PDB file of C-alpha atoms in Angstrom:
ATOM      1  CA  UNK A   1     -30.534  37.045  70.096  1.00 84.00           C
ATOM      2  CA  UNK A   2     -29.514  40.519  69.290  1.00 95.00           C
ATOM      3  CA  UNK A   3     -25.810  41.336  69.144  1.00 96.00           C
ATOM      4  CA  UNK A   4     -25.822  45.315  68.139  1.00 97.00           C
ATOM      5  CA  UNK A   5     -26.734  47.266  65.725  1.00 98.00           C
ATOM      6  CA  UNK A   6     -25.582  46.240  62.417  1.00 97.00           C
ATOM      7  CA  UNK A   7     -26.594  48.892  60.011  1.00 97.00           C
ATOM      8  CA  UNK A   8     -29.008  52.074  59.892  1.00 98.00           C
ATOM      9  CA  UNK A   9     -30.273  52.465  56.096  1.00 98.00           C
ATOM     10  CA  UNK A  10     -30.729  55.406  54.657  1.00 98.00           C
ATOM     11  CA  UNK A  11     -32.183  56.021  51.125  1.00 98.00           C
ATOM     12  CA  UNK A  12     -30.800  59.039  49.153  1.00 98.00           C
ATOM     13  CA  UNK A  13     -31.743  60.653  45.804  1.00 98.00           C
ATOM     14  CA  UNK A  14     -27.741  61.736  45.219  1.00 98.00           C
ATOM     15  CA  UNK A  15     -25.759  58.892  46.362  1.00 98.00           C
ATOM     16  CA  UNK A  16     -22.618  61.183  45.608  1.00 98.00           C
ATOM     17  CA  UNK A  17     -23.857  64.245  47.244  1.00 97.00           C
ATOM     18  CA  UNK A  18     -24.788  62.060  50.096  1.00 98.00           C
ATOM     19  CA  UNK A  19     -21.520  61.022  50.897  1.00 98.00           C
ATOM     20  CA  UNK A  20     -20.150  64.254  50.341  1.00 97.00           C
ATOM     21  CA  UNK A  21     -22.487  65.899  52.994  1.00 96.00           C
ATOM     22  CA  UNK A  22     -22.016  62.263  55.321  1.00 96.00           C
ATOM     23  CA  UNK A  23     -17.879  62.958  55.018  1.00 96.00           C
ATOM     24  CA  UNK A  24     -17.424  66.597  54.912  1.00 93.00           C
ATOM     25  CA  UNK A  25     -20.362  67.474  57.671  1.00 93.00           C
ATOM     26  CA  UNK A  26     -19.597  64.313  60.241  1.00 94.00           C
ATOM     27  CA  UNK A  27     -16.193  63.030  59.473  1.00 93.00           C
ATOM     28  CA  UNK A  28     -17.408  59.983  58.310  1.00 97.00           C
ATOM     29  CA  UNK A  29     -15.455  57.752  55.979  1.00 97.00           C
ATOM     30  CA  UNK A  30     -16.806  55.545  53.224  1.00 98.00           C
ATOM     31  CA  UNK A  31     -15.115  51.813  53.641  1.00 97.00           C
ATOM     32  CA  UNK A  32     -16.955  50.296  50.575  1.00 96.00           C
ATOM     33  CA  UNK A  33     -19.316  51.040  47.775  1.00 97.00           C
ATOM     34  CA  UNK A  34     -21.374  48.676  45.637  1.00 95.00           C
ATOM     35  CA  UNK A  35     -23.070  48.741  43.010  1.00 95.00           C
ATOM     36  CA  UNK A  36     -26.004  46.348  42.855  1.00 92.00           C
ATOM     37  CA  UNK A  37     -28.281  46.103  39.895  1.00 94.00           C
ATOM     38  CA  UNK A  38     -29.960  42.907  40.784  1.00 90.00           C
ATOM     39  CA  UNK A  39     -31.265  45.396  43.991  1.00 90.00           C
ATOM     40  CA  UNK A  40     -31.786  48.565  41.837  1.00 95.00           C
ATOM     41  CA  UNK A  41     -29.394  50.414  44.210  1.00 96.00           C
ATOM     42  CA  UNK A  42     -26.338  51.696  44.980  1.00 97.00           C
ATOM     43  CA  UNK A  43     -25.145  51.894  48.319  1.00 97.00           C
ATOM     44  CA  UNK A  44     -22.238  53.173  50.459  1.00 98.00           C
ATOM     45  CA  UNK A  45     -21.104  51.922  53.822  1.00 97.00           C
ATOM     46  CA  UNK A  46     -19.682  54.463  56.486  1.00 98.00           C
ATOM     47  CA  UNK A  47     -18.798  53.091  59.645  1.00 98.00           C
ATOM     48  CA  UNK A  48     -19.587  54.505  63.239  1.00 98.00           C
ATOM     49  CA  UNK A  49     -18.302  52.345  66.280  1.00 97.00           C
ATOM     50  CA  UNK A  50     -19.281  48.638  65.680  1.00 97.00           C
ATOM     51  CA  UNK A  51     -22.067  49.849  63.126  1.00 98.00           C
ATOM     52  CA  UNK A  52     -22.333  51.270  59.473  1.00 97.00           C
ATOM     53  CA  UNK A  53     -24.238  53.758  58.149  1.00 98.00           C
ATOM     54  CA  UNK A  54     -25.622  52.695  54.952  1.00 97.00           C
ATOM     55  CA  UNK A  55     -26.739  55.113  52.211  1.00 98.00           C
ATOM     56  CA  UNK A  56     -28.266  53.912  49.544  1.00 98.00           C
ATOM     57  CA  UNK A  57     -29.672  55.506  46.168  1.00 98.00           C
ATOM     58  CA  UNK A  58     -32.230  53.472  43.882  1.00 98.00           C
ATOM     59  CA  UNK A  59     -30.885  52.858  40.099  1.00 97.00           C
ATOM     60  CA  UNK A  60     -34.175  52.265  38.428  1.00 96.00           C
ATOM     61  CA  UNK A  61     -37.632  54.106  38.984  1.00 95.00           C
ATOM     62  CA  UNK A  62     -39.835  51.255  40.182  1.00 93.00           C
ATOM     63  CA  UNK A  63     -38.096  49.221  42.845  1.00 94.00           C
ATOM     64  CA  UNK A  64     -39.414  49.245  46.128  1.00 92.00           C
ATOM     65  CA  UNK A  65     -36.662  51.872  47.133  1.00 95.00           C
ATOM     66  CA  UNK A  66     -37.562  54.136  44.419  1.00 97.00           C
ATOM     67  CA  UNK A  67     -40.931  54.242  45.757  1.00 96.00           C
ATOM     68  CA  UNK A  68     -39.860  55.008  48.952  1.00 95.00           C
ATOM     69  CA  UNK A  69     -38.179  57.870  47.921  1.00 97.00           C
ATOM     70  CA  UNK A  70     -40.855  59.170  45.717  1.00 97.00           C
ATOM     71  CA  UNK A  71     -43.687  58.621  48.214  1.00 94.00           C
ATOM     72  CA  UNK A  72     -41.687  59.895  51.588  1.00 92.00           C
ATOM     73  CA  UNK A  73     -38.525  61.780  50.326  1.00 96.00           C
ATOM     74  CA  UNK A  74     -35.049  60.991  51.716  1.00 98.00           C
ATOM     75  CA  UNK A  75     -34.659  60.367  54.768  1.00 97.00           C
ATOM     76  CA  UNK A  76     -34.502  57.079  57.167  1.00 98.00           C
ATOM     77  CA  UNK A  77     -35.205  53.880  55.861  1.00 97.00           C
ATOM     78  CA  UNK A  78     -35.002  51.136  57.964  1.00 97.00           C
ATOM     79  CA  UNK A  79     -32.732  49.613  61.142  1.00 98.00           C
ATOM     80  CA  UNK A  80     -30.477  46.181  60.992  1.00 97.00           C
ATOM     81  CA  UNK A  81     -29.816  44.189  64.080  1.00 98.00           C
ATOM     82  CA  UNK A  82     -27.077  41.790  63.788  1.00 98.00           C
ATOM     83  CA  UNK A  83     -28.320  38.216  65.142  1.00 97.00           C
ATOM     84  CA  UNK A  84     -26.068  34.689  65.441  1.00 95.00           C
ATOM     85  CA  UNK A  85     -28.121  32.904  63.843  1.00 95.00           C
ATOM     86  CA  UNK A  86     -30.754  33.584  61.803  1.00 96.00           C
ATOM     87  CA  UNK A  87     -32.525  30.613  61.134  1.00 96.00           C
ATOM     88  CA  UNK A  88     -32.761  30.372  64.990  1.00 95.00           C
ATOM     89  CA  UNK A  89     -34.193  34.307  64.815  1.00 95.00           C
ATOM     90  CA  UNK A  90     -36.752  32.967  61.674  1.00 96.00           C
ATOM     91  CA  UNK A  91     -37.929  29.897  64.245  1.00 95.00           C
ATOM     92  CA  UNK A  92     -38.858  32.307  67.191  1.00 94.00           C
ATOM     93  CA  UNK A  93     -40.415  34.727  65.175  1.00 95.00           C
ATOM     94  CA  UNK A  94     -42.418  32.394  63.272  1.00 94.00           C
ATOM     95  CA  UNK A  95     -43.661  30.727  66.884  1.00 93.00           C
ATOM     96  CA  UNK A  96     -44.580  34.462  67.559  1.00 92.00           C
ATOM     97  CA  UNK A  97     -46.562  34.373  64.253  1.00 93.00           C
ATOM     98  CA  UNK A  98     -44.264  37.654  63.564  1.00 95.00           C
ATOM     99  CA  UNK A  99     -45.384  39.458  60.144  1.00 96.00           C
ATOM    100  CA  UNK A 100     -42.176  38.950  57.947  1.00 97.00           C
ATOM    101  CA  UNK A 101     -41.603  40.406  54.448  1.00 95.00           C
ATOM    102  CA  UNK A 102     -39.747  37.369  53.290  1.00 91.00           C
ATOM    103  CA  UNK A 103     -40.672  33.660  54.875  1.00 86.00           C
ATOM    104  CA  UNK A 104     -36.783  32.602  54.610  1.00 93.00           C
ATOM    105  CA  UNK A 105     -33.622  34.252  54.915  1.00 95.00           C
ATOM    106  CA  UNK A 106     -32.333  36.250  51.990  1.00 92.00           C
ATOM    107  CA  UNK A 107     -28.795  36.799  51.009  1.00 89.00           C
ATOM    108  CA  UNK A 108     -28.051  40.084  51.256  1.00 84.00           C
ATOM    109  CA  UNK A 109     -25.034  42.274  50.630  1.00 81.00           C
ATOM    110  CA  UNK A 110     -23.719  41.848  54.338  1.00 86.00           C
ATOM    111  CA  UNK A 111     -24.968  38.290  54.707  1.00 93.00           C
ATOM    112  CA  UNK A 112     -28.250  36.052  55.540  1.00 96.00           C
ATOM    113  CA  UNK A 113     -31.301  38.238  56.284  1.00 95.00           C
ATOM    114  CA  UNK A 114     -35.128  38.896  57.143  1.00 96.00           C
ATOM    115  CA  UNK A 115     -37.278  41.942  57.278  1.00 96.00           C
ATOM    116  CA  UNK A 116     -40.050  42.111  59.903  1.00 97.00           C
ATOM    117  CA  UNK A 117     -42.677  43.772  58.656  1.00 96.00           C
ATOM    118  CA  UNK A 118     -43.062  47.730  60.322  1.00 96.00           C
ATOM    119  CA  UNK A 119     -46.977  46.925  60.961  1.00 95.00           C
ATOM    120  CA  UNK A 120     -44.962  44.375  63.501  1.00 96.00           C
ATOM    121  CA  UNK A 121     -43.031  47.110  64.785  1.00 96.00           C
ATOM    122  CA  UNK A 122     -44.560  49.859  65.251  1.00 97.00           C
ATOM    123  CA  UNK A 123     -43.755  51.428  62.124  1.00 96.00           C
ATOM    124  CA  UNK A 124     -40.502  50.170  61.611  1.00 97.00           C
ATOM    125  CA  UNK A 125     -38.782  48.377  58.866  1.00 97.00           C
ATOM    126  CA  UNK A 126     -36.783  45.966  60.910  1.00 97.00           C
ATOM    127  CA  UNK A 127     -33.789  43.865  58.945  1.00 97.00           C
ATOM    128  CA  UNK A 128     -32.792  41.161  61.168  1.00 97.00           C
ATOM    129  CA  UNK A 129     -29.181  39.654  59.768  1.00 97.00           C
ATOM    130  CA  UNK A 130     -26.616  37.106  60.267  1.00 97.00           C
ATOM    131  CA  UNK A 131     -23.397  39.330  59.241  1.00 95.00           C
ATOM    132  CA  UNK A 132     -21.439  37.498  57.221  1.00 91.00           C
ATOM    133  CA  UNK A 133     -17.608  37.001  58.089  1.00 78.00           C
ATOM    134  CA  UNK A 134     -16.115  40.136  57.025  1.00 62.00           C
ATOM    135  CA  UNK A 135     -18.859  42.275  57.804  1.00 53.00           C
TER     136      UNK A 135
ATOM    137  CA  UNK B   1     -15.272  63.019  65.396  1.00 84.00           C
ATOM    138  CA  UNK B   2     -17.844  60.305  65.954  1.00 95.00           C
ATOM    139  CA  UNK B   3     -17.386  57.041  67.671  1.00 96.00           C
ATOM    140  CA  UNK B   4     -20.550  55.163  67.509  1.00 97.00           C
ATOM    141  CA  UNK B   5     -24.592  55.133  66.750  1.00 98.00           C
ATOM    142  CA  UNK B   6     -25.403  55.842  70.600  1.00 97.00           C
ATOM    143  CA  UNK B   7     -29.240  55.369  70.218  1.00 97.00           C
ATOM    144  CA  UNK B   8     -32.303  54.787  67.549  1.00 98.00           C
ATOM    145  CA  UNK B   9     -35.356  56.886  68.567  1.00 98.00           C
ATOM    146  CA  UNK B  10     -38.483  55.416  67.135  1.00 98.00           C
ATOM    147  CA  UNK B  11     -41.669  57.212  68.375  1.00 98.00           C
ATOM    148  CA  UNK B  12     -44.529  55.495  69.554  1.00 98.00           C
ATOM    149  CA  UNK B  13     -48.247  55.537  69.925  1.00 98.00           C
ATOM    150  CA  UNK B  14     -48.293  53.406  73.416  1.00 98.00           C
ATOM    151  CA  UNK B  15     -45.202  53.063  75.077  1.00 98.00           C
ATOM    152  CA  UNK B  16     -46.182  50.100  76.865  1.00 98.00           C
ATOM    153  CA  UNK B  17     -47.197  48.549  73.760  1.00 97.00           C
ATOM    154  CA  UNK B  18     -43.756  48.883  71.983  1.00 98.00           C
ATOM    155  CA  UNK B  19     -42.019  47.862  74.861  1.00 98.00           C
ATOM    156  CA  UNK B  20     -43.954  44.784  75.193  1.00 97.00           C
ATOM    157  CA  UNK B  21     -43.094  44.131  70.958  1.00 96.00           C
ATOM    158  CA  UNK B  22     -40.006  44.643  71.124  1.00 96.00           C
ATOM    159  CA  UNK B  23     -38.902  42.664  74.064  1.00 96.00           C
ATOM    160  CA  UNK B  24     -41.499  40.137  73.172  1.00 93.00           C
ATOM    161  CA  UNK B  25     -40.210  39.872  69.454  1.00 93.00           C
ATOM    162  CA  UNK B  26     -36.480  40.543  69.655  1.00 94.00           C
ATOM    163  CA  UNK B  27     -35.124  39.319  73.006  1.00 93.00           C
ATOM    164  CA  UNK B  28     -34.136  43.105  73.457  1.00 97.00           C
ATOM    165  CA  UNK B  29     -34.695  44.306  77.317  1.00 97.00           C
ATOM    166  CA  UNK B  30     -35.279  47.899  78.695  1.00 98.00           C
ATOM    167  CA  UNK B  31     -32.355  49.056  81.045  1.00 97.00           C
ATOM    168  CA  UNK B  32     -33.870  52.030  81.784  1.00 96.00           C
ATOM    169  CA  UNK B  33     -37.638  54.044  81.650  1.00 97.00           C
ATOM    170  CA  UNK B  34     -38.025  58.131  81.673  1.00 95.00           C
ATOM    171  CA  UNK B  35     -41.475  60.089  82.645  1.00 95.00           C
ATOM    172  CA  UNK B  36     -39.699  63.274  81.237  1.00 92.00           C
ATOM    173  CA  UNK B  37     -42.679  66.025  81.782  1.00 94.00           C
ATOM    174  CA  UNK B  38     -40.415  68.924  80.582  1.00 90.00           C
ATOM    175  CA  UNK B  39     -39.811  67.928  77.087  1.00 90.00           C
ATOM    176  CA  UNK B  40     -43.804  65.859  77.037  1.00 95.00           C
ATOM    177  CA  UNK B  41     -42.119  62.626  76.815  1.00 96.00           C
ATOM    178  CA  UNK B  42     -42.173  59.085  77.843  1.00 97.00           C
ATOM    179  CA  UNK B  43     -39.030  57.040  77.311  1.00 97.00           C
ATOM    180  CA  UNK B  44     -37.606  53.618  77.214  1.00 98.00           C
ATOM    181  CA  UNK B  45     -33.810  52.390  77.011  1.00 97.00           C
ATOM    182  CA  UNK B  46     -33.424  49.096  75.509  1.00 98.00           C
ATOM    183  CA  UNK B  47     -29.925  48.304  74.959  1.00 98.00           C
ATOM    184  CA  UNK B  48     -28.331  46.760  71.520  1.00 98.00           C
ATOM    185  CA  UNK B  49     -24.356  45.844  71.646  1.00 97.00           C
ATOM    186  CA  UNK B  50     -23.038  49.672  72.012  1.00 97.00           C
ATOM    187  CA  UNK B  51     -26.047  51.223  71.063  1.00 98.00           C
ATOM    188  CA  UNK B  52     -29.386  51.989  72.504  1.00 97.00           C
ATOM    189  CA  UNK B  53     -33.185  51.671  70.778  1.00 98.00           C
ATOM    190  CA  UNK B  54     -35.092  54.799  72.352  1.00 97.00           C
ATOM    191  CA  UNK B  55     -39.009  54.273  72.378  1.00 98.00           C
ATOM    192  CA  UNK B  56     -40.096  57.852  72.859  1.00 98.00           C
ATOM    193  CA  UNK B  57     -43.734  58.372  73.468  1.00 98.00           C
ATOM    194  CA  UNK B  58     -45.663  61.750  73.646  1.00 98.00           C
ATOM    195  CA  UNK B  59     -47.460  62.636  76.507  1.00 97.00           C
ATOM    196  CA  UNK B  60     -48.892  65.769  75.678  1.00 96.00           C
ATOM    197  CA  UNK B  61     -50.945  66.780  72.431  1.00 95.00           C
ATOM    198  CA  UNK B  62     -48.811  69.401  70.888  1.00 93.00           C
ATOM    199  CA  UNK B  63     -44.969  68.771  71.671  1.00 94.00           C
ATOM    200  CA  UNK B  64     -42.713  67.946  68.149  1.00 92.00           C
ATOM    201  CA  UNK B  65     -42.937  63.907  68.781  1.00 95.00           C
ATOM    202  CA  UNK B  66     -46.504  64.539  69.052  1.00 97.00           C
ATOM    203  CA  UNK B  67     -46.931  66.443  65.745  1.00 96.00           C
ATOM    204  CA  UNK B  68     -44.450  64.108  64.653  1.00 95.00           C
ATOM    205  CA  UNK B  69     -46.453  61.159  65.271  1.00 97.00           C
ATOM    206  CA  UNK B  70     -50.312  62.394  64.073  1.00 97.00           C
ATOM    207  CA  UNK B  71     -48.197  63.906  61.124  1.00 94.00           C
ATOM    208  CA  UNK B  72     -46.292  60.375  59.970  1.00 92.00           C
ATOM    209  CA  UNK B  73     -47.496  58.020  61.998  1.00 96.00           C
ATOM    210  CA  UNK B  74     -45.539  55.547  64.433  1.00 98.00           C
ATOM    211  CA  UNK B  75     -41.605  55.268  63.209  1.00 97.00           C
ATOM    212  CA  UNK B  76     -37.906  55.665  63.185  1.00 98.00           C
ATOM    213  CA  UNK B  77     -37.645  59.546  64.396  1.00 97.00           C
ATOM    214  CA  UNK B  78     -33.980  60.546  64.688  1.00 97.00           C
ATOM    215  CA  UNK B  79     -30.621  58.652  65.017  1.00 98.00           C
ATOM    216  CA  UNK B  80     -28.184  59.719  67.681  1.00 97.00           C
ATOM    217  CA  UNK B  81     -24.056  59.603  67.099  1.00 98.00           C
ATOM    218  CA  UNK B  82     -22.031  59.501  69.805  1.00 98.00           C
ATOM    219  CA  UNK B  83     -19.246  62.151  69.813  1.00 97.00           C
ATOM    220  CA  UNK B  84     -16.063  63.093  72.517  1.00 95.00           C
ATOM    221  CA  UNK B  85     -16.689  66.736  72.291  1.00 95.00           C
ATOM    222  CA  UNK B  86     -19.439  68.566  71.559  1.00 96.00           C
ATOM    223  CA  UNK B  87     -18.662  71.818  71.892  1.00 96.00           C
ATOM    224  CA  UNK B  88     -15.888  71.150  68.771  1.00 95.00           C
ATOM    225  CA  UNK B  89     -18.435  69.512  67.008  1.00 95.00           C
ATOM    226  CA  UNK B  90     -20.539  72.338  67.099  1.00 96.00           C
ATOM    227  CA  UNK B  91     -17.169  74.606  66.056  1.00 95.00           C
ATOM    228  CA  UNK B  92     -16.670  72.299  62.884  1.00 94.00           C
ATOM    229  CA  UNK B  93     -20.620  72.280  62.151  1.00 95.00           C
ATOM    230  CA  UNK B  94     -20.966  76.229  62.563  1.00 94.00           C
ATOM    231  CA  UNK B  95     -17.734  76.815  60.475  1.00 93.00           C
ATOM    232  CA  UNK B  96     -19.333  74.836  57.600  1.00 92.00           C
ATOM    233  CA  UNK B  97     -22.345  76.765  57.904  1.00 93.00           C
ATOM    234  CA  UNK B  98     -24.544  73.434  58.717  1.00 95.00           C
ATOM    235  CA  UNK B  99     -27.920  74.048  59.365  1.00 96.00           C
ATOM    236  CA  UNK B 100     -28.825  73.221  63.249  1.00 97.00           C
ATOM    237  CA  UNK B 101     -32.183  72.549  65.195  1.00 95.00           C
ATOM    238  CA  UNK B 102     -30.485  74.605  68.010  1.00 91.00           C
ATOM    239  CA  UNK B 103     -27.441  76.941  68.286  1.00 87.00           C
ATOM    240  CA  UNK B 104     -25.993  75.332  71.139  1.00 93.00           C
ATOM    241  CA  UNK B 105     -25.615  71.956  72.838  1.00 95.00           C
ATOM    242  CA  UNK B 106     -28.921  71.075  75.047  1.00 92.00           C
ATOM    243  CA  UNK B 107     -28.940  69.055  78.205  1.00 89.00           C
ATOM    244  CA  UNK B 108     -30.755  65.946  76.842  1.00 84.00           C
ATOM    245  CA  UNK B 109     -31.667  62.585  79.210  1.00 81.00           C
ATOM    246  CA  UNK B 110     -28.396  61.013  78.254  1.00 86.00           C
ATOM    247  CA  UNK B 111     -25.487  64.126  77.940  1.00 93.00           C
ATOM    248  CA  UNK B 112     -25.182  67.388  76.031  1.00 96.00           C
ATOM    249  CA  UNK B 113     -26.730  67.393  72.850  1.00 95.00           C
ATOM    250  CA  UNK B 114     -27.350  68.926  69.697  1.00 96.00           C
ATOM    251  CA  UNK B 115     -29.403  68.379  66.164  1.00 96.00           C
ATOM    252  CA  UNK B 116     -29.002  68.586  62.715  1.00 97.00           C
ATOM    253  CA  UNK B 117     -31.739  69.969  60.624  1.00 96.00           C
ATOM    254  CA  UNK B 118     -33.100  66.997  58.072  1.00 96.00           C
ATOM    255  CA  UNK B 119     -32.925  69.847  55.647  1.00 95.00           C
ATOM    256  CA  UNK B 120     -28.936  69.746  56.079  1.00 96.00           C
ATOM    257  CA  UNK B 121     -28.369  65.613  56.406  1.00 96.00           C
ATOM    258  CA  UNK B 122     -30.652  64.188  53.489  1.00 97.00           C
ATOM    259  CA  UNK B 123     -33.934  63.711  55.108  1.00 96.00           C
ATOM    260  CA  UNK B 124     -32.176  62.945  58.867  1.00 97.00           C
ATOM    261  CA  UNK B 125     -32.650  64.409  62.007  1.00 97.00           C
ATOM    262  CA  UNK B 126     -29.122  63.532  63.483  1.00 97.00           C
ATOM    263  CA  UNK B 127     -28.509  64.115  66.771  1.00 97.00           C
ATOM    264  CA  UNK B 128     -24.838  64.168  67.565  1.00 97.00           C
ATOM    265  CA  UNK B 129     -24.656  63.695  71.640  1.00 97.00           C
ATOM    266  CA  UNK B 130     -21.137  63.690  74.323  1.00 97.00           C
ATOM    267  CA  UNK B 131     -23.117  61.205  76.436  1.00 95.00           C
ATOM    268  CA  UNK B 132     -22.635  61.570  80.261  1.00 91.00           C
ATOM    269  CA  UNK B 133     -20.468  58.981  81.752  1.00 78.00           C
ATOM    270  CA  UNK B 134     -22.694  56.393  82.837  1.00 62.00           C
ATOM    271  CA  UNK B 135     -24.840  56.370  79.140  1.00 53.00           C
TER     272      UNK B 135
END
């Protein structure tokens, strides 16, 4: 069911200063930035092997992300696990009567996902996604 | 300078527990379990594409993950990047004046090793790592 790693988030309070520090400190390279209102964030991808290391800064003051940041500071934010198929993923988690933030898939920036609630996971906001093509 | 996310360390309450969610949940599967007295640690390995998900679990009252976990609870704890060379990693860190957890590389379970102070990496303890040959 799980493929890899897809994507460690990170929330920021500088996205720019971020990068900066994630490019000039580790020799990472940013291969895309978006800018997504209907989130409240902006985000920057930087890969590492077969995974990315997203940063991402909130836009407005009261998404979820911007209370993440206020409440806990920067810092980790939550783990993505790339999956074949999602609605497959959704089924056995559901069987498991799993905790899940969302009941169906969302469309994300990287493709279809879910979030597993961290009282499921031992503290641990799990994304499960189906990556789409290019991703 | 780095080549891929080599593990997730999540600390846990009850190692058995997590293990038990996580292969229960996710289809993931532990490759490989550590009683590691010396640093106060329990351990599990559980394999995603490349990468690895650590479940680290204190064993002792007043080690770091311990602190760690009465402090913030059960939760993502550090991420791990795989590098070639450590020792030039730790040239190009020093030489940009990057705050570390320790001035030189430590034998961890899985190579040499050495960590970034969250201070210096936007809330992150990053562990940068020239994993032994068979990790």
């Amino acid at each position: 069911m799980i493929q890899r790693i897809h994507h460690i988030a990170i929330v920021v309070a500088d996205l720019d200063a971020a990068i900066a520090t994630y490019q000039g400190q580790l020799g990472l390279r940013v291969s895309k930035r978006l800018h997504m209102p209907e989130q409240e964030v902006e985000m920057a991808f930087l890969p590492a092997g077969e995974s990315l290391i997203e940063l991402i800064q909130p836009i407005t003051d009261d998404s979820g992300v911007a209370r993440y940041l206020r409440k806990r500071g920067e810092g980790l934010h939550h783990i993505c696990l790339a999956v074949d198929d999602i609605d497959a993923s959704l089924e056995a988690l559901a069987a498991n009567a799993v905790r899940l933030i969302n009941d169906q898939p969302i469309q994300a920036a990287e493709g279809r996902g879910l979030f597993i609630h961290p009282q499921a996971a031992h503290g641990v906001l799990i994304e499960l996604l189906e990556p789409d093509e290019e991703t």
